[in-house]
Short mmCIF file of C-alpha atoms in Angstrom, two decimals:
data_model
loop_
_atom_site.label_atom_id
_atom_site.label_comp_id
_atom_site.label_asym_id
_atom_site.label_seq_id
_atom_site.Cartn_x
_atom_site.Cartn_y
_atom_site.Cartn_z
CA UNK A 700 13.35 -19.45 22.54
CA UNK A 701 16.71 -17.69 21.30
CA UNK A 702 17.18 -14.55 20.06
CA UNK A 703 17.67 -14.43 16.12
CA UNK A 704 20.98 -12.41 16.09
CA UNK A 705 20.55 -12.25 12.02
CA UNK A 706 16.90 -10.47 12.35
CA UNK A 707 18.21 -8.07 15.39
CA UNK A 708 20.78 -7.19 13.96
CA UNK A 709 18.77 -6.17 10.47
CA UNK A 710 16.54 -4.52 12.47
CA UNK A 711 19.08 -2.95 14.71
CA UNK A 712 20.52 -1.53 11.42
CA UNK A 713 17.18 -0.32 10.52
CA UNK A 714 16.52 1.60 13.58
CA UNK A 715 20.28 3.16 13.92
CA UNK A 716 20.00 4.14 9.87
CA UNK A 717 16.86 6.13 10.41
CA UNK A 718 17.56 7.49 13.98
CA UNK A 719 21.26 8.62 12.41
CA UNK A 720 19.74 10.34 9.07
CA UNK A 721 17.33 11.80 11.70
CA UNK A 722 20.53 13.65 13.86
CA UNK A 723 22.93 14.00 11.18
CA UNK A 724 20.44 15.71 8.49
CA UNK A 725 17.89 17.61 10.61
CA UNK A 726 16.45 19.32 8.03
CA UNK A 727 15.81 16.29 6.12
CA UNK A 728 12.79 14.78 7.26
CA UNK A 729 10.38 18.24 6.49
CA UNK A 730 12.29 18.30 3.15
CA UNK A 731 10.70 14.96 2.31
CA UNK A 732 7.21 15.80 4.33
CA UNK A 733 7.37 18.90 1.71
CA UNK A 734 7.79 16.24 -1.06
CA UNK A 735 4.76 15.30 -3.52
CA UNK A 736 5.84 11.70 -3.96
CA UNK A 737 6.00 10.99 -0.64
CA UNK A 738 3.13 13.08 1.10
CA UNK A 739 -0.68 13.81 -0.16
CA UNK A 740 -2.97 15.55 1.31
CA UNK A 741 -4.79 12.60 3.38
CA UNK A 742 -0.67 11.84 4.37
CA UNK A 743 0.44 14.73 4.87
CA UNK A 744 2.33 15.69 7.84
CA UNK A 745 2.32 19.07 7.96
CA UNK A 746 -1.48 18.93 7.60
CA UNK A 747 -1.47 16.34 10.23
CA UNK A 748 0.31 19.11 12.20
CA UNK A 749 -2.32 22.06 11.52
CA UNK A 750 -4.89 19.60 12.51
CA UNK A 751 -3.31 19.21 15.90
CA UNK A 752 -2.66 22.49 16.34
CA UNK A 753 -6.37 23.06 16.11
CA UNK A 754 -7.39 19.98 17.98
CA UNK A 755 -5.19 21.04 21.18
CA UNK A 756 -6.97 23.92 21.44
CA UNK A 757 -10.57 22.38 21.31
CA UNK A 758 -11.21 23.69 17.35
CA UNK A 759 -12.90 21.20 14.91
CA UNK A 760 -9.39 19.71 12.91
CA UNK A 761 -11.74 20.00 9.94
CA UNK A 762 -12.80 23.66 10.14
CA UNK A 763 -9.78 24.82 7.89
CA UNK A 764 -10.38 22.25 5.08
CA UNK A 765 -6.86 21.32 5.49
CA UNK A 766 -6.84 18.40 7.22
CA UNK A 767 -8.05 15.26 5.49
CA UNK A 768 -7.04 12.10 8.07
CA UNK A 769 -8.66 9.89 10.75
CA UNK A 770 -9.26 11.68 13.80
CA UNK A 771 -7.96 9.22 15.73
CA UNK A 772 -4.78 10.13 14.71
CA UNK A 773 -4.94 13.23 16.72
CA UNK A 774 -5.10 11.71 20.34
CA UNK A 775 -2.20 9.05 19.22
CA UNK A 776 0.21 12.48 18.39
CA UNK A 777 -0.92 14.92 21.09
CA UNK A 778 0.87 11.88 23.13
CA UNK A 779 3.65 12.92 21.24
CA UNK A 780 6.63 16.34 22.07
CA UNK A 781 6.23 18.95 19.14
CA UNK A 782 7.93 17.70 16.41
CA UNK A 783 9.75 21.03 15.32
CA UNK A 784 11.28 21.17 18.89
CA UNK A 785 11.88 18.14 19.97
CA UNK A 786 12.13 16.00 16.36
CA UNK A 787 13.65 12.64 17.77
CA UNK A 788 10.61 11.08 19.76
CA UNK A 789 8.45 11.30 16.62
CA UNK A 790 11.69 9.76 14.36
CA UNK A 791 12.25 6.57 16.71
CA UNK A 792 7.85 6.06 16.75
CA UNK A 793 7.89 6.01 12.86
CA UNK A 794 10.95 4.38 13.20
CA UNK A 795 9.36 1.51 15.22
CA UNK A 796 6.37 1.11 13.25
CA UNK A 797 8.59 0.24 10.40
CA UNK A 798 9.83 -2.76 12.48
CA UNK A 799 6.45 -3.72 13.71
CA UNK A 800 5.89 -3.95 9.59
CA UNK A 801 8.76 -5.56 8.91
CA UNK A 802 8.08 -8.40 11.38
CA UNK A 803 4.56 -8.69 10.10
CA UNK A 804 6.62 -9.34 6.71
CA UNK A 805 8.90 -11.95 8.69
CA UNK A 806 5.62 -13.97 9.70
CA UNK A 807 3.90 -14.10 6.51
CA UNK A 808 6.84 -14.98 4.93
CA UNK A 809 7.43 -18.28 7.38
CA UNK A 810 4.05 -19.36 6.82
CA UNK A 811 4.84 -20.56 3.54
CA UNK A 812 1.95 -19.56 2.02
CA UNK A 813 3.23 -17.49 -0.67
CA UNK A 814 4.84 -20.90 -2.76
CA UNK A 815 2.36 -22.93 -1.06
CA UNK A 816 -1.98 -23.56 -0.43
CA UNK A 817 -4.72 -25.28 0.49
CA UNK A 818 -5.44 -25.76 -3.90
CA UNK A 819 -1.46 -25.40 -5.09
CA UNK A 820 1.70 -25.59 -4.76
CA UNK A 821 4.30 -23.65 -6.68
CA UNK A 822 6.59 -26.12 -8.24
CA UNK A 823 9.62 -24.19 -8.34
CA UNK A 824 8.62 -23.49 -4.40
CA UNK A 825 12.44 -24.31 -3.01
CA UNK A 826 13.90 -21.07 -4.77
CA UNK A 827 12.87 -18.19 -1.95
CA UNK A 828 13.91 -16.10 0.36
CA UNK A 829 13.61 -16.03 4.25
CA UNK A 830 11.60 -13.84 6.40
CA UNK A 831 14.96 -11.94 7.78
CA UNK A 832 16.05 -11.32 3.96
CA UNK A 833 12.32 -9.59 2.45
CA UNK A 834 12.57 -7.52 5.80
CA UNK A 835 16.10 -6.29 4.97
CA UNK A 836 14.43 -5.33 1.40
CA UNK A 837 11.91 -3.73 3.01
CA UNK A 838 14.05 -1.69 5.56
CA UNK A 839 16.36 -0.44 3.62
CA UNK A 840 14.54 -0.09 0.94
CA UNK A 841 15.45 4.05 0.05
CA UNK A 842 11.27 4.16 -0.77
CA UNK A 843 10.24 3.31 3.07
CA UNK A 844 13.22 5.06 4.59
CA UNK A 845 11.83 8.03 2.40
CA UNK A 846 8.47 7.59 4.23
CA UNK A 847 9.73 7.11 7.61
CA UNK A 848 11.98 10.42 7.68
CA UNK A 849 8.83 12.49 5.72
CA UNK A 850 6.40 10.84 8.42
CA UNK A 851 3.59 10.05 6.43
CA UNK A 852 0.48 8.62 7.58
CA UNK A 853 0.40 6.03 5.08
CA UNK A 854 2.44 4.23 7.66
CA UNK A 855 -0.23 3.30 9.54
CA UNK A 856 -2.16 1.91 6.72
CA UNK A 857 0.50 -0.03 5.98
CA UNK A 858 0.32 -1.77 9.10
CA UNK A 859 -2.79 -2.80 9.12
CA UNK A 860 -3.10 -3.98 5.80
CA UNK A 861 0.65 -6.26 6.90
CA UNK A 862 -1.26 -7.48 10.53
CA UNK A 863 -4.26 -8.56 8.47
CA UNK A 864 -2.08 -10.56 6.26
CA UNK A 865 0.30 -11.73 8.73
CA UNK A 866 -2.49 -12.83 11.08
CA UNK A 867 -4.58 -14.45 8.16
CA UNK A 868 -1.55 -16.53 7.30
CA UNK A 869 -1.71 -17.71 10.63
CA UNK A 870 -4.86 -18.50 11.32
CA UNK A 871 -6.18 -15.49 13.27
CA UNK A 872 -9.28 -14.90 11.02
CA UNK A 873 -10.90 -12.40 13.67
CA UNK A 874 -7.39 -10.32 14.04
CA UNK A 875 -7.57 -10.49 10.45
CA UNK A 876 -10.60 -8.70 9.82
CA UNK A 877 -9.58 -6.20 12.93
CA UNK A 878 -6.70 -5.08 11.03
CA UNK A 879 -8.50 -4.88 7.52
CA UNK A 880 -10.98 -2.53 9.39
CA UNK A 881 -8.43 -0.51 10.79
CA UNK A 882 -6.43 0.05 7.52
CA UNK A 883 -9.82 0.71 6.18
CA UNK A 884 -10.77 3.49 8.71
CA UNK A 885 -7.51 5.09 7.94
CA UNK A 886 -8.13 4.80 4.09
CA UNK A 887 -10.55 3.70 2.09
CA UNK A 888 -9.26 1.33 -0.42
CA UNK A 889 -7.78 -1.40 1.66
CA UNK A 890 -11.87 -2.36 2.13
CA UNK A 891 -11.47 -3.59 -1.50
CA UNK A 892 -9.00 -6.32 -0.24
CA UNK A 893 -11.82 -7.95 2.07
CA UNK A 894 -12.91 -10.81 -0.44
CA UNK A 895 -9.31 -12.38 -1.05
CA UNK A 896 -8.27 -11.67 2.81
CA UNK A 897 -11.43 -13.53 3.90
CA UNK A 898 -10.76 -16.67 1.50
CA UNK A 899 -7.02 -16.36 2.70
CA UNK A 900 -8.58 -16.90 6.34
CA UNK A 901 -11.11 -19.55 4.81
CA UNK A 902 -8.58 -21.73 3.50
CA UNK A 903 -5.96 -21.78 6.43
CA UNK A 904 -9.41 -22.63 8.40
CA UNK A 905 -10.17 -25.71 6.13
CA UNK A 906 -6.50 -26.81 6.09
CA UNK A 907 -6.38 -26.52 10.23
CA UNK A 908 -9.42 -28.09 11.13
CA UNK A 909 -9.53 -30.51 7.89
CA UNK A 910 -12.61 -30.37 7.44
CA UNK A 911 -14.70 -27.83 5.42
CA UNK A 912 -16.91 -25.38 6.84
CA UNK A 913 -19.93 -23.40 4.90
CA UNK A 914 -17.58 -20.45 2.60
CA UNK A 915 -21.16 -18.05 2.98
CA UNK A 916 -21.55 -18.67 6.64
CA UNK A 917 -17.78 -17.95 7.39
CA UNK A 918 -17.65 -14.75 4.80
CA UNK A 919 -21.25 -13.17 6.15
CA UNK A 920 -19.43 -13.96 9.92
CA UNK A 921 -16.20 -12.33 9.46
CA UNK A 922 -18.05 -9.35 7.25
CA UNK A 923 -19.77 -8.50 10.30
CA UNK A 924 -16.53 -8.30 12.58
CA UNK A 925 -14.96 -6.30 9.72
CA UNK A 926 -18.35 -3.89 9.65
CA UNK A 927 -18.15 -3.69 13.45
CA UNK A 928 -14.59 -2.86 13.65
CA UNK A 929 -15.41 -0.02 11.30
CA UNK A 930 -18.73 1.21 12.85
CA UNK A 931 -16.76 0.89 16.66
CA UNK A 932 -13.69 3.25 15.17
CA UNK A 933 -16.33 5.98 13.75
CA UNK A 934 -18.58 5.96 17.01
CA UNK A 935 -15.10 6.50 18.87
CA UNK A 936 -14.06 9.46 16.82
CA UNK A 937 -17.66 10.66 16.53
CA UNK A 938 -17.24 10.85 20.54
CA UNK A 939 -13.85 12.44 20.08
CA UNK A 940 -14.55 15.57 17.28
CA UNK A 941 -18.53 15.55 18.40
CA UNK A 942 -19.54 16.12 14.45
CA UNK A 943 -19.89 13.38 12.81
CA UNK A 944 -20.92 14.55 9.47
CA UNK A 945 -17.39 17.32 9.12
CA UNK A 946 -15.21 14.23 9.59
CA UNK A 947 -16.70 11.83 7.18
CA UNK A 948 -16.72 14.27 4.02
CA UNK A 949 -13.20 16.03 5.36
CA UNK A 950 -11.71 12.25 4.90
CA UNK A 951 -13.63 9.85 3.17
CA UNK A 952 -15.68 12.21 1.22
CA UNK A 953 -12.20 14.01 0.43
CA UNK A 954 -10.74 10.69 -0.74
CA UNK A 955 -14.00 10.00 -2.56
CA UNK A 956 -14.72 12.87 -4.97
CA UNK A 957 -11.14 14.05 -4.58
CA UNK A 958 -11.75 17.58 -4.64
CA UNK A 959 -8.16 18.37 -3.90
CA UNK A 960 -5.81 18.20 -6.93
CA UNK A 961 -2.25 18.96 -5.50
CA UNK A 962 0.10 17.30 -7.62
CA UNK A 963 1.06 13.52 -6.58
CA UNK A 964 2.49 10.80 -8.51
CA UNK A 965 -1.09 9.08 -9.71
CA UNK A 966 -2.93 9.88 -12.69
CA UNK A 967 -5.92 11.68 -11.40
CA UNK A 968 -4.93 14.76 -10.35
CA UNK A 969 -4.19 16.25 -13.86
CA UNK A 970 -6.83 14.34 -15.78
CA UNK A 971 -9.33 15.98 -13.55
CA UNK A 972 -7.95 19.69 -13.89
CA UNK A 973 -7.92 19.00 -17.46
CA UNK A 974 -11.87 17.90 -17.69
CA UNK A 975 -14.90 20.60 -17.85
CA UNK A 976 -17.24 19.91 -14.67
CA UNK A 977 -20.09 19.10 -16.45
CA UNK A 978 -18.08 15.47 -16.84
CA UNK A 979 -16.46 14.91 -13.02
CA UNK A 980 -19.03 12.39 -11.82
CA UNK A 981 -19.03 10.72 -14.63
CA UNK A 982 -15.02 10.27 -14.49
CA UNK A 983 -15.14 9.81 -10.87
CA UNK A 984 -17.51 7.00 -11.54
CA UNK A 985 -15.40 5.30 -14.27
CA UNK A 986 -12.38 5.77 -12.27
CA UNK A 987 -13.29 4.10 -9.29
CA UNK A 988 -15.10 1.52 -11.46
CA UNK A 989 -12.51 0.45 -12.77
CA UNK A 990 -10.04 0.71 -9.45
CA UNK A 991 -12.29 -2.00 -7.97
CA UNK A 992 -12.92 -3.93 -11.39
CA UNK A 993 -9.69 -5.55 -10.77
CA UNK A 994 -10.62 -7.23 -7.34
CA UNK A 995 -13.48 -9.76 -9.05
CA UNK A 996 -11.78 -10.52 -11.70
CA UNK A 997 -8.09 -11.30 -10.60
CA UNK A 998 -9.86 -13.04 -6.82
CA UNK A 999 -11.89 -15.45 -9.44
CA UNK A 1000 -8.96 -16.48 -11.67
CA UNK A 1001 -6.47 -16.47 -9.03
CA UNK A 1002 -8.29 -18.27 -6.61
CA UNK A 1003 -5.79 -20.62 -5.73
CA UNK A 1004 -3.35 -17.80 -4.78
CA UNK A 1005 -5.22 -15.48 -2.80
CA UNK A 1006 -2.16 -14.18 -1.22
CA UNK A 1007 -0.70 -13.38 -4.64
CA UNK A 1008 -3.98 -11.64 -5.55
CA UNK A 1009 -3.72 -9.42 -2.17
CA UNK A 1010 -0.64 -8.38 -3.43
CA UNK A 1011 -1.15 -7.56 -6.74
CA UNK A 1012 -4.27 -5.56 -5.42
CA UNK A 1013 -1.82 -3.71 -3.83
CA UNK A 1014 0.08 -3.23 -6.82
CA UNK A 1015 -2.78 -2.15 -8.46
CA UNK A 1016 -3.62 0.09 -6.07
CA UNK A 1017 -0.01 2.08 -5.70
CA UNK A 1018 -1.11 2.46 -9.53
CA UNK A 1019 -4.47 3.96 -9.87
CA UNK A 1020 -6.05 5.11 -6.11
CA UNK A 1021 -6.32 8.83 -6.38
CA UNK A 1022 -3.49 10.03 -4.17
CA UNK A 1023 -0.94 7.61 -4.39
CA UNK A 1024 2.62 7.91 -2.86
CA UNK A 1025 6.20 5.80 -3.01
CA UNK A 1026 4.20 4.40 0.55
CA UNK A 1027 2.54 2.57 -1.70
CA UNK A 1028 4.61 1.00 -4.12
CA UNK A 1029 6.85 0.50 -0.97
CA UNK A 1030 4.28 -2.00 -0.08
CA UNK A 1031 3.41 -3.77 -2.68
CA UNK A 1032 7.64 -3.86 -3.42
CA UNK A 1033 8.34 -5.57 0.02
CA UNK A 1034 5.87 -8.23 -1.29
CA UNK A 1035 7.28 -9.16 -4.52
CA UNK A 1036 10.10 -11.00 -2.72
CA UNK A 1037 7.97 -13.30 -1.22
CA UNK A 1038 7.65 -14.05 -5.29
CA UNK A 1039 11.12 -15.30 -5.34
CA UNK A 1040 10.32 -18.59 -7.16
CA UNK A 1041 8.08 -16.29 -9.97
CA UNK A 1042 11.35 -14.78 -11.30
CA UNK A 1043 12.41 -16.98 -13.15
CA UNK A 1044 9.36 -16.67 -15.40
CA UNK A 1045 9.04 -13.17 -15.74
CA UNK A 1046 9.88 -11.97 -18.95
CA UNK A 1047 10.32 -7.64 -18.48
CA UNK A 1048 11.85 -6.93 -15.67
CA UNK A 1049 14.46 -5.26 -17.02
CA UNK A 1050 12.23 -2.54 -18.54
CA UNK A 1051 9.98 -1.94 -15.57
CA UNK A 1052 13.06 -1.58 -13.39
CA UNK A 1053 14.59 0.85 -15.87
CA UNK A 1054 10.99 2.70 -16.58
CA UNK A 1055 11.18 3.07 -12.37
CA UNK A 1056 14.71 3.98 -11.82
CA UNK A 1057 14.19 6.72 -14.37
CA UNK A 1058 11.40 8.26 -13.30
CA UNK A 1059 12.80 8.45 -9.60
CA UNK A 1060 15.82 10.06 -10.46
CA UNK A 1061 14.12 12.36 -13.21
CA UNK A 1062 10.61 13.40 -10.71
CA UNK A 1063 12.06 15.51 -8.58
CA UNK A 1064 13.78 17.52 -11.41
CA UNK A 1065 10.79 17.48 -13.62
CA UNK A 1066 8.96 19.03 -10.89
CA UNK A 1067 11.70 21.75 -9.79
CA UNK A 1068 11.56 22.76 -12.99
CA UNK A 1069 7.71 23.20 -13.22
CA UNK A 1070 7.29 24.74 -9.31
CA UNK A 1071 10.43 26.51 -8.91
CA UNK A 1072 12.69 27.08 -12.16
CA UNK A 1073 9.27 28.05 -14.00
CA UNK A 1074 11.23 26.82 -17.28
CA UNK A 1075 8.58 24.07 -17.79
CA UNK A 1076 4.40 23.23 -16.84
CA UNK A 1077 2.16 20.71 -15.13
CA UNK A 1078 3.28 18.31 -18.62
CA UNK A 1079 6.68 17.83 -17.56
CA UNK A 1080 5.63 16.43 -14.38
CA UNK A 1081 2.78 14.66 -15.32
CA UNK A 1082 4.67 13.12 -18.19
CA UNK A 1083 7.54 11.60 -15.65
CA UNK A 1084 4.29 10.23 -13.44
CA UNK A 1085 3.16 8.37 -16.59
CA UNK A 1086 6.40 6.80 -17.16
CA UNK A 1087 6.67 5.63 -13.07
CA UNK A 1088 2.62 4.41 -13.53
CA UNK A 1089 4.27 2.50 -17.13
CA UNK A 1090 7.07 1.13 -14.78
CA UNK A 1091 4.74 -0.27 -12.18
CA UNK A 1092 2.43 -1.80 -14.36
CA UNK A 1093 4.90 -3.28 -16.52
CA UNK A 1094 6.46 -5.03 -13.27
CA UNK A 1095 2.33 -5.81 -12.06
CA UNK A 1096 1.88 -7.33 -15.32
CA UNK A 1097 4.90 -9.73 -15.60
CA UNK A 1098 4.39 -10.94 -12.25
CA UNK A 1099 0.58 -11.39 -13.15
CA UNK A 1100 1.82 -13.93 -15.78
CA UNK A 1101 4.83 -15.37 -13.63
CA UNK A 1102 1.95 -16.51 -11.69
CA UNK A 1103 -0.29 -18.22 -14.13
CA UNK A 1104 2.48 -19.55 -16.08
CA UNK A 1105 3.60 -21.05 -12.80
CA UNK A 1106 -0.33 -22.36 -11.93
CA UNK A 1107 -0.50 -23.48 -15.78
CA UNK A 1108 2.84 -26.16 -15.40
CA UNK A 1109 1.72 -26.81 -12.21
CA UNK A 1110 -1.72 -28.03 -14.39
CA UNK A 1111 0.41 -29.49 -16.68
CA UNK A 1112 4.02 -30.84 -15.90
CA UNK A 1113 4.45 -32.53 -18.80
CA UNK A 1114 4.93 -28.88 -20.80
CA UNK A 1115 6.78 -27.68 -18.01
CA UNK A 1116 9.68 -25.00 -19.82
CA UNK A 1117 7.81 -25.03 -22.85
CA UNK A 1118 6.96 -22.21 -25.33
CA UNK A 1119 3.61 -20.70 -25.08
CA UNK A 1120 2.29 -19.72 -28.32
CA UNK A 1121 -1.18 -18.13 -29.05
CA UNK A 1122 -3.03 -19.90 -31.98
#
């Protein structure tokens, strides 16, 4: 096989870029790490840090209520030189596992199965890009640069939510399911992408083998593999911190009641400093109610497109989880271009590119001037967080009904181009 000069040399690019920011702007990467829109506090790497520091010297991570992450992080970096003396080894490993994403991007986007299913195909499906091209986007995107140099955790998740996709596309139902529990282990809400992932597998199944299977028998099969992936990750770092009970509230529990409210660019954080007590569980209820409402409801109608409904979960998610972070919406943006042929049809792009372009530039000020200047409060940061949620969902939306204006001329050809009106 030869060696695609076009996707080395993107990824060449990549590496040099980040390594060369790295050297030329040493302070730079715990600038960003220091950053609220790109680390939270189950990201962070400066509490990933203090939780090392205590872990190296046989102290429970979780003892100062600082650290928030997987433990089995903390093996994977003590393999690592100290990153205040020696910064470059830790720069060219998150530098890496941005390439291992972006060729996870590169396979999913050769499978074809963004423009094309088992139940549809996209009828404008000859306008896309190539699997080189949406990793370029994703490289040099400034969003996952910005992640890379601040060495957030959120990395990680990122890959395994990309190696379940990439291997699902493909055929690799059990790798599938692997990754899924891995992204899960590291965070929570990728679990909520299990029902369109495991239709994603059952369909590529059906189309290979042509002839189809029992959808209960497979789901209930590949559940289990996702359950034991999970259960085989906790008994590991159950072995590894010897308490089981401090880790699970210190991350998930963290993650669940989100008793930490540093400032980040979601919407709970603020809502729930604003709210008596007497109310939290309620909100916390309704909250994450309605963060997994959106999986039932957009799997059923979508059904045909359960790679499109992955990603707008993720979309979704960069939105409303508790502690989001531009890791996010650096994900779910290096899957809108496999959405090339949805353009077309979108109808406000324009304003959700504007609403996010503004409230990039305008963040960091807001908060400098609430933290540091003291000229302003908690409003003028929350206010710019609303306008980059407004942004998001704005873009979420119009690509929501790219998608079933595209299934609804694929339904019916002979209306193809024409007005939709509401009667």
């Amino acid at each position: 096989m030869g060696v695609d000069h076009r996707k080395a040399a993107v990824f060449g690019g990549a590496l040099a870029l980040r390594l060369l920011l790295s050297v030329l702007f040493p302070s730079l990467p715990d600038l960003l790490t220091g950053r609220v829109e790109v680390s939270t506090p189950v990201t962070s790497f400066k509490r990933l840090q203090e939780g090392l520091f205590l872990y190296m010297r046989n102290v429970s991570p979780y003892d100062g209520g600082v650290f928030h992450q997987a433990p089995l992080l903390l093996p994977l970096f003590s393999l690592l030189p100290n990153a205040q003396s020696h910064p470059i080894p830790t720069a060219v490993f998150y530098s890496l596992v941005d390439l291992v994403n972006a060729n996870a991007l590169v396979t999913i986007s050769d499978s074809g199965q963004a423009v094309s299913g088992r139940f549809y195909s996209a009828l404008r499906k000859h306008i896309r890009w190539d699997g080189v091209s949406i990793a370029a986007w994703f490289l040099f995107n400034p969003f996952t640069i910005a992640t890379c140099l601040g060495r957030s955790t959120g990395v990680f998740t990122t890959t395994g939510i990309l190696y379940s996709f990439s291997s699902a596309v493909t055929g690799n139902s059990l790798n599938a399911m692997l990754s899924l529990g891995l992204a899960s282990y590291l965070s929570i809400y990728p679990a909520l992408l299990f029902i369109p992932l495991v239709l994603l597998c059952y369909d590529q199944r059906v189309q290979k083998a042509k002839v189809s299977s029992g959808a209960l028998p497979f789901a209930l099969q590949h559940f289990a593999v996702f359950l034991t992936c999970i259960a085989g990750l906790l008994g590991i770092s159950t072995l590894l911190i010897g308490d089981f009970y401090s880790f699970i509230s210190a991350t998930y529990g963290v993650q669940l009641l989100v008793p930490d409210l540093t400032p980040n660019v979601g919407l709970w954080w603020y809502f729930f400093i604003e709210i008596f007590d007497s109310f939290r569980e309620f909100f916390l209820g309704v909250f994450w109610l309605h963060l997994a409402a959106y999986m039932g409801g957009l799997t059923v109608r979508l059904r045909r497109q359960p790679l499109f409904v992955l990603t707008s979960l993720l979309g979704i998610f960069a939105i409303f989880k508790p502690y989001p972070s531009i890791s996010d919406a650096s994900l779910y943006f290096a899957l809108l271009p496999l959405y090339r042929h949805l353009f077309p049809l979108m109808r406000y792009t324009f304003f959700a590119i504007s609403a996010l372009l503004y409230a990039t530039l305008l963040g960091p000020a807001f908060y400098h001037l609430w933290i540091y200047a003291g000229s302003g409060n908690a409003n003028f940061f929350y206010a710019i967080t609303l306008v980059w949620s407004l942004g998001l969902s704005i873009l979420l939306a119009d690509t929501i009904f790219a998608a079933l204006r595209d299934e609804w001329e694929y339904d019916n050809p002979e209306l193809r181009g024409k007005e939709v009106r509401q009667v």
